[in-house]
Amino acid sequence: MKKLIFSVLSILLLITLLGCKRQIRLKNKTATIDNVNKIGKNIKNIDLEFDRASFNKTLNESLDAIMDAKTYDVVDETLYKLINNINDLTNKYYASQALMDYDQENLLYEEKYKNIRDSYNDYVIFYNKMIVELSNNDEYISLFFSGYSQEDIDYEVEMARKKMDEKYIKLTEELDDLVNESNKIDIDLSKQTYDIELLDITYNFINKNKEISELLGYDSYVEYADVSRNRSYLRSDANDFIKNTKTYIVPLMNDDHSFLDIRSSFQKLSFAQQNYYIEFAMSSIFDKDYYTFNLIKDYSKKVGGSYYRTFHDFIDNGKYVFAKSDSSLDVAYTNNMLSFFGKGYQSASSVIHEFGHFYSYTNPLTKTRSLDLNEFYSQSNEFLFTSYLEQNSSKNVIPVYEFKSKELLDNACYTIVIASALREFEEELYSKTLTNKDEIVEIWNKINTNSYKGLLKSFWKLECRYDMYYLSYATSITGAINLYNQSKINLNDGINKYIKAINNQNIDDDIEQILSKCGIYSPFDENAFKEIVKTLEEKR
């Protein structure tokens, strides 16, 4: 598997390449009460004007300087001079994207976003041209990709040549537009509705993904997507995950998608406890008397160290957007600069989940950037937060958080099932030449009926928004559940293992190796699934 994480100077220069693709995650959204519109000052104060012509002039001058460089020091100096331009572009990209999502009906936000996105694509073209130019000098290319094997360097140069193709840039812009169009469509996953507009978008999206993977020389889009998400495991490992899900998890799923009797458990709470839970689960952290915010603050203090300092930076410097209007994108996501919270995702649990991403993205000690690990950092934070509440609350409130942990586990198991079905769906979807859009629904219905009790209805609708994503969301959950169980025995030990995973210094470690260092089963080991089954039994 090729490395996609760059070293030395290239980490600074190319951080946008690793973070600019918005990873939206569909969580266990609930009905909402008392949500807020709140744009943090770090985003509110950014000027979204960007002079694309001037930026291109700087890029061209930099490329000329690199081409004429007599020593690598000149290359180094030229690239360092670009850092401020790239940082400015990156910040404007993230802010414009968040503001566009904050108000999808504001055409000015969309216009500014597209100008900045196009400027970012100009930067990608510059970067690829630079790599190709550096490849003409063995010393320069080796110094730029310090620590890479020759095989990996050759791969990066080959990809740079192919991504210089105008067709590639055009395809990436078209894919971005398709995703943004799909985000404007309300989807209902509980019914087998046809949704012709979304189906048209999805059909075009799939075909363009295939074009990109073919252009870059991959045998299939699945293979390319796994590489681009920095997954080091094999497709056969993913197949083992599907097999274990079908063996251990699917048989336990009830007709209402649940694994535990959530409704009955809720009814066992007192009236006061039920009301407390509703406010905890559905209110924004900035609502009421800020009591859910204070829960997060107290947990952050418990974790301590750089985690606590980063939380204060996140809040004090306003590195967030909370959006509740009907014109807002109703999702949650995080990048290197901010976290975005739609109206269904403003609760303490959603915020703590996204802060797990934010902490790992901004932590200089976090060396590994695979999608699976990024999700492990967020999922584990949410599970540890729940474990903390179960162990550090007053006697009359503990049952509320015990119910919360049960609901969290139930939703996690459902997500594992969805991820397994989507991966199986994608393997078949991208292995075929689709002759018409109806085949998308036909493939999904066949897999759903044959392997998932026919209970997943219309989850094909997620493909355009979350393509090849959910597998990582699910592999991370298996590790997070295991860590949660360990934290129930010793909370400090669980927190220490979480920080150890985030601070891992070996850039080559993948999710299996990092989990192993923390005494956690690999997500492809059936013991991880047996652990989940055991946890479900204990929660019943």
PDB file of N, CA and C in Angstrom, residues 55-134:
ATOM      1  N   PHE A  55      -2.345  34.834  -7.021  1.00  0.00           N
ATOM      2  CA  PHE A  55      -1.880  33.557  -6.487  1.00  0.00           C
ATOM      3  C   PHE A  55      -1.224  32.721  -7.588  1.00  0.00           C
ATOM      4  N   ASN A  56      -1.845  32.690  -8.773  1.00  0.00           N
ATOM      5  CA  ASN A  56      -1.269  31.937  -9.885  1.00  0.00           C
ATOM      6  C   ASN A  56       0.069  32.515 -10.317  1.00  0.00           C
ATOM      7  N   LYS A  57       0.186  33.841 -10.275  1.00  0.00           N
ATOM      8  CA  LYS A  57       1.449  34.491 -10.606  1.00  0.00           C
ATOM      9  C   LYS A  57       2.550  34.028  -9.650  1.00  0.00           C
ATOM     10  N   THR A  58       2.217  33.964  -8.357  1.00  0.00           N
ATOM     11  CA  THR A  58       3.173  33.498  -7.351  1.00  0.00           C
ATOM     12  C   THR A  58       3.558  32.045  -7.590  1.00  0.00           C
ATOM     13  N   LEU A  59       2.570  31.208  -7.924  1.00  0.00           N
ATOM     14  CA  LEU A  59       2.846  29.794  -8.198  1.00  0.00           C
ATOM     15  C   LEU A  59       3.768  29.644  -9.395  1.00  0.00           C
ATOM     16  N   ASN A  60       3.511  30.394 -10.459  1.00  0.00           N
ATOM     17  CA  ASN A  60       4.330  30.304 -11.680  1.00  0.00           C
ATOM     18  C   ASN A  60       5.762  30.766 -11.413  1.00  0.00           C
ATOM     19  N   GLU A  61       5.902  31.839 -10.633  1.00  0.00           N
ATOM     20  CA  GLU A  61       7.238  32.329 -10.292  1.00  0.00           C
ATOM     21  C   GLU A  61       7.987  31.302  -9.439  1.00  0.00           C
ATOM     22  N   SER A  62       7.266  30.662  -8.538  1.00  0.00           N
ATOM     23  CA  SER A  62       7.874  29.636  -7.685  1.00  0.00           C
ATOM     24  C   SER A  62       8.321  28.446  -8.514  1.00  0.00           C
ATOM     25  N   LEU A  63       7.498  28.048  -9.471  1.00  0.00           N
ATOM     26  CA  LEU A  63       7.855  26.911 -10.320  1.00  0.00           C
ATOM     27  C   LEU A  63       9.078  27.240 -11.169  1.00  0.00           C
ATOM     28  N   ASP A  64       9.143  28.456 -11.681  1.00  0.00           N
ATOM     29  CA  ASP A  64      10.316  28.878 -12.464  1.00  0.00           C
ATOM     30  C   ASP A  64      11.577  28.830 -11.603  1.00  0.00           C
ATOM     31  N   ALA A  65      11.466  29.278 -10.359  1.00  0.00           N
ATOM     32  CA  ALA A  65      12.613  29.278  -9.456  1.00  0.00           C
ATOM     33  C   ALA A  65      13.078  27.855  -9.165  1.00  0.00           C
ATOM     34  N   ILE A  66      12.133  26.947  -8.991  1.00  0.00           N
ATOM     35  CA  ILE A  66      12.477  25.539  -8.733  1.00  0.00           C
ATOM     36  C   ILE A  66      13.139  24.915  -9.950  1.00  0.00           C
ATOM     37  N   MET A  67      12.635  25.228 -11.139  1.00  0.00           N
ATOM     38  CA  MET A  67      13.205  24.685 -12.365  1.00  0.00           C
ATOM     39  C   MET A  67      14.635  25.167 -12.586  1.00  0.00           C
ATOM     40  N   ASP A  68      14.937  26.393 -12.129  1.00  0.00           N
ATOM     41  CA  ASP A  68      16.276  26.978 -12.323  1.00  0.00           C
ATOM     42  C   ASP A  68      17.204  26.746 -11.138  1.00  0.00           C
ATOM     43  N   ALA A  69      16.714  26.059 -10.093  1.00  0.00           N
ATOM     44  CA  ALA A  69      17.490  25.901  -8.866  1.00  0.00           C
ATOM     45  C   ALA A  69      18.792  25.134  -9.111  1.00  0.00           C
ATOM     46  N   LYS A  70      19.887  25.694  -8.591  1.00  0.00           N
ATOM     47  CA  LYS A  70      21.194  25.041  -8.725  1.00  0.00           C
ATOM     48  C   LYS A  70      21.476  24.112  -7.542  1.00  0.00           C
ATOM     49  N   THR A  71      20.798  24.361  -6.406  1.00  0.00           N
ATOM     50  CA  THR A  71      20.929  23.509  -5.227  1.00  0.00           C
ATOM     51  C   THR A  71      19.550  23.261  -4.637  1.00  0.00           C
ATOM     52  N   TYR A  72      19.452  22.220  -3.816  1.00  0.00           N
ATOM     53  CA  TYR A  72      18.158  21.919  -3.208  1.00  0.00           C
ATOM     54  C   TYR A  72      17.774  22.975  -2.179  1.00  0.00           C
ATOM     55  N   ASP A  73      18.768  23.690  -1.629  1.00  0.00           N
ATOM     56  CA  ASP A  73      18.463  24.766  -0.685  1.00  0.00           C
ATOM     57  C   ASP A  73      17.569  25.822  -1.325  1.00  0.00           C
ATOM     58  N   VAL A  74      17.767  26.064  -2.614  1.00  0.00           N
ATOM     59  CA  VAL A  74      16.936  27.033  -3.335  1.00  0.00           C
ATOM     60  C   VAL A  74      15.503  26.514  -3.423  1.00  0.00           C
ATOM     61  N   VAL A  75      15.349  25.223  -3.676  1.00  0.00           N
ATOM     62  CA  VAL A  75      14.017  24.599  -3.711  1.00  0.00           C
ATOM     63  C   VAL A  75      13.351  24.766  -2.345  1.00  0.00           C
ATOM     64  N   ASP A  76      14.098  24.437  -1.294  1.00  0.00           N
ATOM     65  CA  ASP A  76      13.596  24.556   0.073  1.00  0.00           C
ATOM     66  C   ASP A  76      13.116  25.975   0.365  1.00  0.00           C
ATOM     67  N   GLU A  77      13.972  26.936   0.058  1.00  0.00           N
ATOM     68  CA  GLU A  77      13.658  28.333   0.338  1.00  0.00           C
ATOM     69  C   GLU A  77      12.429  28.792  -0.435  1.00  0.00           C
ATOM     70  N   THR A  78      12.319  28.383  -1.682  1.00  0.00           N
ATOM     71  CA  THR A  78      11.182  28.762  -2.521  1.00  0.00           C
ATOM     72  C   THR A  78       9.879  28.221  -1.948  1.00  0.00           C
ATOM     73  N   LEU A  79       9.914  26.982  -1.499  1.00  0.00           N
ATOM     74  CA  LEU A  79       8.704  26.356  -0.979  1.00  0.00           C
ATOM     75  C   LEU A  79       8.296  26.962   0.365  1.00  0.00           C
ATOM     76  N   TYR A  80       9.275  27.284   1.191  1.00  0.00           N
ATOM     77  CA  TYR A  80       8.944  27.901   2.471  1.00  0.00           C
ATOM     78  C   TYR A  80       8.288  29.267   2.283  1.00  0.00           C
ATOM     79  N   LYS A  81       8.674  29.967   1.259  1.00  0.00           N
ATOM     80  CA  LYS A  81       8.059  31.263   0.975  1.00  0.00           C
ATOM     81  C   LYS A  81       6.588  31.112   0.600  1.00  0.00           C
ATOM     82  N   LEU A  82       6.223  29.914   0.136  1.00  0.00           N
ATOM     83  CA  LEU A  82       4.835  29.661  -0.266  1.00  0.00           C
ATOM     84  C   LEU A  82       3.926  29.316   0.909  1.00  0.00           C
ATOM     85  N   ILE A  83       4.519  28.955   2.039  1.00  0.00           N
ATOM     86  CA  ILE A  83       3.728  28.413   3.146  1.00  0.00           C
ATOM     87  C   ILE A  83       2.612  29.355   3.563  1.00  0.00           C
ATOM     88  N   ASN A  84       2.920  30.641   3.712  1.00  0.00           N
ATOM     89  CA  ASN A  84       1.884  31.596   4.134  1.00  0.00           C
ATOM     90  C   ASN A  84       0.742  31.662   3.129  1.00  0.00           C
ATOM     91  N   ASN A  85       1.079  31.619   1.821  1.00  0.00           N
ATOM     92  CA  ASN A  85       0.034  31.628   0.792  1.00  0.00           C
ATOM     93  C   ASN A  85      -0.854  30.395   0.908  1.00  0.00           C
ATOM     94  N   ILE A  86      -0.214  29.245   1.128  1.00  0.00           N
ATOM     95  CA  ILE A  86      -0.958  27.989   1.208  1.00  0.00           C
ATOM     96  C   ILE A  86      -1.819  27.965   2.468  1.00  0.00           C
ATOM     97  N   ASN A  87      -1.269  28.423   3.584  1.00  0.00           N
ATOM     98  CA  ASN A  87      -2.058  28.475   4.823  1.00  0.00           C
ATOM     99  C   ASN A  87      -3.270  29.388   4.666  1.00  0.00           C
ATOM    100  N   ASP A  88      -3.067  30.544   4.017  1.00  0.00           N
ATOM    101  CA  ASP A  88      -4.167  31.478   3.784  1.00  0.00           C
ATOM    102  C   ASP A  88      -5.243  30.842   2.911  1.00  0.00           C
ATOM    103  N   LEU A  89      -4.802  30.165   1.856  1.00  0.00           N
ATOM    104  CA  LEU A  89      -5.741  29.477   0.963  1.00  0.00           C
ATOM    105  C   LEU A  89      -6.509  28.395   1.716  1.00  0.00           C
ATOM    106  N   THR A  90      -5.798  27.617   2.526  1.00  0.00           N
ATOM    107  CA  THR A  90      -6.423  26.522   3.274  1.00  0.00           C
ATOM    108  C   THR A  90      -7.487  27.050   4.227  1.00  0.00           C
ATOM    109  N   ASN A  91      -7.145  28.097   4.987  1.00  0.00           N
ATOM    110  CA  ASN A  91      -8.100  28.675   5.934  1.00  0.00           C
ATOM    111  C   ASN A  91      -9.335  29.220   5.229  1.00  0.00           C
ATOM    112  N   LYS A  92      -9.134  29.880   4.115  1.00  0.00           N
ATOM    113  CA  LYS A  92     -10.266  30.419   3.358  1.00  0.00           C
ATOM    114  C   LYS A  92     -11.110  29.288   2.768  1.00  0.00           C
ATOM    115  N   TYR A  93     -10.448  28.213   2.356  1.00  0.00           N
ATOM    116  CA  TYR A  93     -11.174  27.060   1.807  1.00  0.00           C
ATOM    117  C   TYR A  93     -12.109  26.481   2.868  1.00  0.00           C
ATOM    118  N   TYR A  94     -11.560  26.205   4.044  1.00  0.00           N
ATOM    119  CA  TYR A  94     -12.367  25.617   5.115  1.00  0.00           C
ATOM    120  C   TYR A  94     -13.496  26.549   5.541  1.00  0.00           C
ATOM    121  N   ALA A  95     -13.177  27.839   5.695  1.00  0.00           N
ATOM    122  CA  ALA A  95     -14.176  28.802   6.149  1.00  0.00           C
ATOM    123  C   ALA A  95     -15.279  28.979   5.118  1.00  0.00           C
ATOM    124  N   SER A  96     -14.916  29.089   3.841  1.00  0.00           N
ATOM    125  CA  SER A  96     -15.922  29.284   2.793  1.00  0.00           C
ATOM    126  C   SER A  96     -16.828  28.067   2.662  1.00  0.00           C
ATOM    127  N   GLN A  97     -16.241  26.885   2.837  1.00  0.00           N
ATOM    128  CA  GLN A  97     -17.034  25.657   2.790  1.00  0.00           C
ATOM    129  C   GLN A  97     -18.034  25.622   3.936  1.00  0.00           C
ATOM    130  N   ALA A  98     -17.569  25.962   5.142  1.00  0.00           N
ATOM    131  CA  ALA A  98     -18.446  25.941   6.318  1.00  0.00           C
ATOM    132  C   ALA A  98     -19.560  26.978   6.192  1.00  0.00           C
ATOM    133  N   LEU A  99     -19.229  28.158   5.682  1.00  0.00           N
ATOM    134  CA  LEU A  99     -20.244  29.205   5.548  1.00  0.00           C
ATOM    135  C   LEU A  99     -21.243  28.862   4.447  1.00  0.00           C
ATOM    136  N   MET A 100     -20.780  28.213   3.383  1.00  0.00           N
ATOM    137  CA  MET A 100     -21.699  27.743   2.350  1.00  0.00           C
ATOM    138  C   MET A 100     -22.653  26.709   2.936  1.00  0.00           C
ATOM    139  N   ASP A 101     -22.139  25.834   3.783  1.00  0.00           N
ATOM    140  CA  ASP A 101     -22.982  24.827   4.423  1.00  0.00           C
ATOM    141  C   ASP A 101     -23.890  25.453   5.479  1.00  0.00           C
ATOM    142  N   TYR A 102     -23.447  26.546   6.077  1.00  0.00           N
ATOM    143  CA  TYR A 102     -24.238  27.277   7.066  1.00  0.00           C
ATOM    144  C   TYR A 102     -25.485  27.885   6.422  1.00  0.00           C
ATOM    145  N   ASP A 103     -25.354  28.345   5.179  1.00  0.00           N
ATOM    146  CA  ASP A 103     -26.489  28.948   4.471  1.00  0.00           C
ATOM    147  C   ASP A 103     -26.402  28.568   2.998  1.00  0.00           C
ATOM    148  N   GLN A 104     -27.019  27.427   2.666  1.00  0.00           N
ATOM    149  CA  GLN A 104     -26.925  26.906   1.303  1.00  0.00           C
ATOM    150  C   GLN A 104     -27.687  27.752   0.291  1.00  0.00           C
ATOM    151  N   GLU A 105     -28.523  28.648   0.774  1.00  0.00           N
ATOM    152  CA  GLU A 105     -29.273  29.514  -0.140  1.00  0.00           C
ATOM    153  C   GLU A 105     -28.528  30.815  -0.438  1.00  0.00           C
ATOM    154  N   ASN A 106     -27.412  31.031   0.214  1.00  0.00           N
ATOM    155  CA  ASN A 106     -26.623  32.244   0.010  1.00  0.00           C
ATOM    156  C   ASN A 106     -25.684  32.031  -1.179  1.00  0.00           C
ATOM    157  N   LEU A 107     -26.032  32.584  -2.323  1.00  0.00           N
ATOM    158  CA  LEU A 107     -25.255  32.379  -3.547  1.00  0.00           C
ATOM    159  C   LEU A 107     -23.880  33.029  -3.466  1.00  0.00           C
ATOM    160  N   LEU A 108     -23.751  34.073  -2.648  1.00  0.00           N
ATOM    161  CA  LEU A 108     -22.453  34.732  -2.492  1.00  0.00           C
ATOM    162  C   LEU A 108     -21.456  33.797  -1.818  1.00  0.00           C
ATOM    163  N   TYR A 109     -21.901  33.070  -0.789  1.00  0.00           N
ATOM    164  CA  TYR A 109     -21.030  32.096  -0.132  1.00  0.00           C
ATOM    165  C   TYR A 109     -20.590  31.027  -1.126  1.00  0.00           C
ATOM    166  N   GLU A 110     -21.528  30.553  -1.931  1.00  0.00           N
ATOM    167  CA  GLU A 110     -21.207  29.519  -2.913  1.00  0.00           C
ATOM    168  C   GLU A 110     -20.213  30.032  -3.951  1.00  0.00           C
ATOM    169  N   GLU A 111     -20.409  31.269  -4.385  1.00  0.00           N
ATOM    170  CA  GLU A 111     -19.507  31.866  -5.368  1.00  0.00           C
ATOM    171  C   GLU A 111     -18.086  31.986  -4.808  1.00  0.00           C
ATOM    172  N   LYS A 112     -17.968  32.458  -3.578  1.00  0.00           N
ATOM    173  CA  LYS A 112     -16.650  32.612  -2.961  1.00  0.00           C
ATOM    174  C   LYS A 112     -15.999  31.244  -2.751  1.00  0.00           C
ATOM    175  N   TYR A 113     -16.809  30.267  -2.331  1.00  0.00           N
ATOM    176  CA  TYR A 113     -16.279  28.913  -2.152  1.00  0.00           C
ATOM    177  C   TYR A 113     -15.696  28.378  -3.455  1.00  0.00           C
ATOM    178  N   LYS A 114     -16.408  28.548  -4.553  1.00  0.00           N
ATOM    179  CA  LYS A 114     -15.941  27.996  -5.825  1.00  0.00           C
ATOM    180  C   LYS A 114     -14.680  28.702  -6.314  1.00  0.00           C
ATOM    181  N   ASN A 115     -14.566  29.995  -6.070  1.00  0.00           N
ATOM    182  CA  ASN A 115     -13.347  30.717  -6.441  1.00  0.00           C
ATOM    183  C   ASN A 115     -12.148  30.181  -5.656  1.00  0.00           C
ATOM    184  N   ILE A 116     -12.362  29.947  -4.374  1.00  0.00           N
ATOM    185  CA  ILE A 116     -11.278  29.428  -3.530  1.00  0.00           C
ATOM    186  C   ILE A 116     -10.977  27.973  -3.887  1.00  0.00           C
ATOM    187  N   ARG A 117     -12.011  27.191  -4.155  1.00  0.00           N
ATOM    188  CA  ARG A 117     -11.794  25.807  -4.573  1.00  0.00           C
ATOM    189  C   ARG A 117     -10.993  25.750  -5.864  1.00  0.00           C
ATOM    190  N   ASP A 118     -11.327  26.601  -6.825  1.00  0.00           N
ATOM    191  CA  ASP A 118     -10.595  26.623  -8.087  1.00  0.00           C
ATOM    192  C   ASP A 118      -9.147  27.039  -7.865  1.00  0.00           C
ATOM    193  N   SER A 119      -8.916  27.955  -6.926  1.00  0.00           N
ATOM    194  CA  SER A 119      -7.550  28.358  -6.593  1.00  0.00           C
ATOM    195  C   SER A 119      -6.796  27.196  -5.965  1.00  0.00           C
ATOM    196  N   TYR A 120      -7.487  26.442  -5.136  1.00  0.00           N
ATOM    197  CA  TYR A 120      -6.875  25.251  -4.549  1.00  0.00           C
ATOM    198  C   TYR A 120      -6.490  24.258  -5.640  1.00  0.00           C
ATOM    199  N   ASN A 121      -7.350  24.092  -6.637  1.00  0.00           N
ATOM    200  CA  ASN A 121      -7.016  23.199  -7.741  1.00  0.00           C
ATOM    201  C   ASN A 121      -5.820  23.718  -8.541  1.00  0.00           C
ATOM    202  N   ASP A 122      -5.675  25.041  -8.630  1.00  0.00           N
ATOM    203  CA  ASP A 122      -4.477  25.611  -9.264  1.00  0.00           C
ATOM    204  C   ASP A 122      -3.228  25.197  -8.491  1.00  0.00           C
ATOM    205  N   TYR A 123      -3.350  25.199  -7.179  1.00  0.00           N
ATOM    206  CA  TYR A 123      -2.237  24.771  -6.335  1.00  0.00           C
ATOM    207  C   TYR A 123      -1.904  23.295  -6.564  1.00  0.00           C
ATOM    208  N   VAL A 124      -2.928  22.458  -6.708  1.00  0.00           N
ATOM    209  CA  VAL A 124      -2.701  21.034  -6.963  1.00  0.00           C
ATOM    210  C   VAL A 124      -1.948  20.853  -8.283  1.00  0.00           C
ATOM    211  N   ILE A 125      -2.327  21.614  -9.295  1.00  0.00           N
ATOM    212  CA  ILE A 125      -1.631  21.540 -10.589  1.00  0.00           C
ATOM    213  C   ILE A 125      -0.172  21.950 -10.418  1.00  0.00           C
ATOM    214  N   PHE A 126       0.056  23.048  -9.674  1.00  0.00           N
ATOM    215  CA  PHE A 126       1.430  23.493  -9.401  1.00  0.00           C
ATOM    216  C   PHE A 126       2.219  22.391  -8.707  1.00  0.00           C
ATOM    217  N   TYR A 127       1.622  21.792  -7.684  1.00  0.00           N
ATOM    218  CA  TYR A 127       2.316  20.751  -6.930  1.00  0.00           C
ATOM    219  C   TYR A 127       2.706  19.583  -7.838  1.00  0.00           C
ATOM    220  N   ASN A 128       1.795  19.157  -8.673  1.00  0.00           N
ATOM    221  CA  ASN A 128       2.090  18.027  -9.554  1.00  0.00           C
ATOM    222  C   ASN A 128       3.181  18.379 -10.568  1.00  0.00           C
ATOM    223  N   LYS A 129       3.136  19.587 -11.103  1.00  0.00           N
ATOM    224  CA  LYS A 129       4.186  20.035 -12.023  1.00  0.00           C
ATOM    225  C   LYS A 129       5.543  20.075 -11.309  1.00  0.00           C
ATOM    226  N   MET A 130       5.519  20.528 -10.048  1.00  0.00           N
ATOM    227  CA  MET A 130       6.751  20.608  -9.270  1.00  0.00           C
ATOM    228  C   MET A 130       7.346  19.220  -9.052  1.00  0.00           C
ATOM    229  N   ILE A 131       6.495  18.258  -8.700  1.00  0.00           N
ATOM    230  CA  ILE A 131       6.976  16.896  -8.470  1.00  0.00           C
ATOM    231  C   ILE A 131       7.607  16.334  -9.743  1.00  0.00           C
ATOM    232  N   VAL A 132       6.946  16.540 -10.867  1.00  0.00           N
ATOM    233  CA  VAL A 132       7.480  16.045 -12.139  1.00  0.00           C
ATOM    234  C   VAL A 132       8.826  16.710 -12.435  1.00  0.00           C
ATOM    235  N   GLU A 133       8.924  18.027 -12.175  1.00  0.00           N
ATOM    236  CA  GLU A 133      10.179  18.750 -12.409  1.00  0.00           C
ATOM    237  C   GLU A 133      11.278  18.242 -11.477  1.00  0.00           C
ATOM    238  N   LEU A 134      10.954  18.063 -10.204  1.00  0.00           N
ATOM    239  CA  LEU A 134      11.945  17.563  -9.252  1.00  0.00           C
ATOM    240  C   LEU A 134      12.413  16.153  -9.606  1.00  0.00           C
TER     241      LEU A 134
END
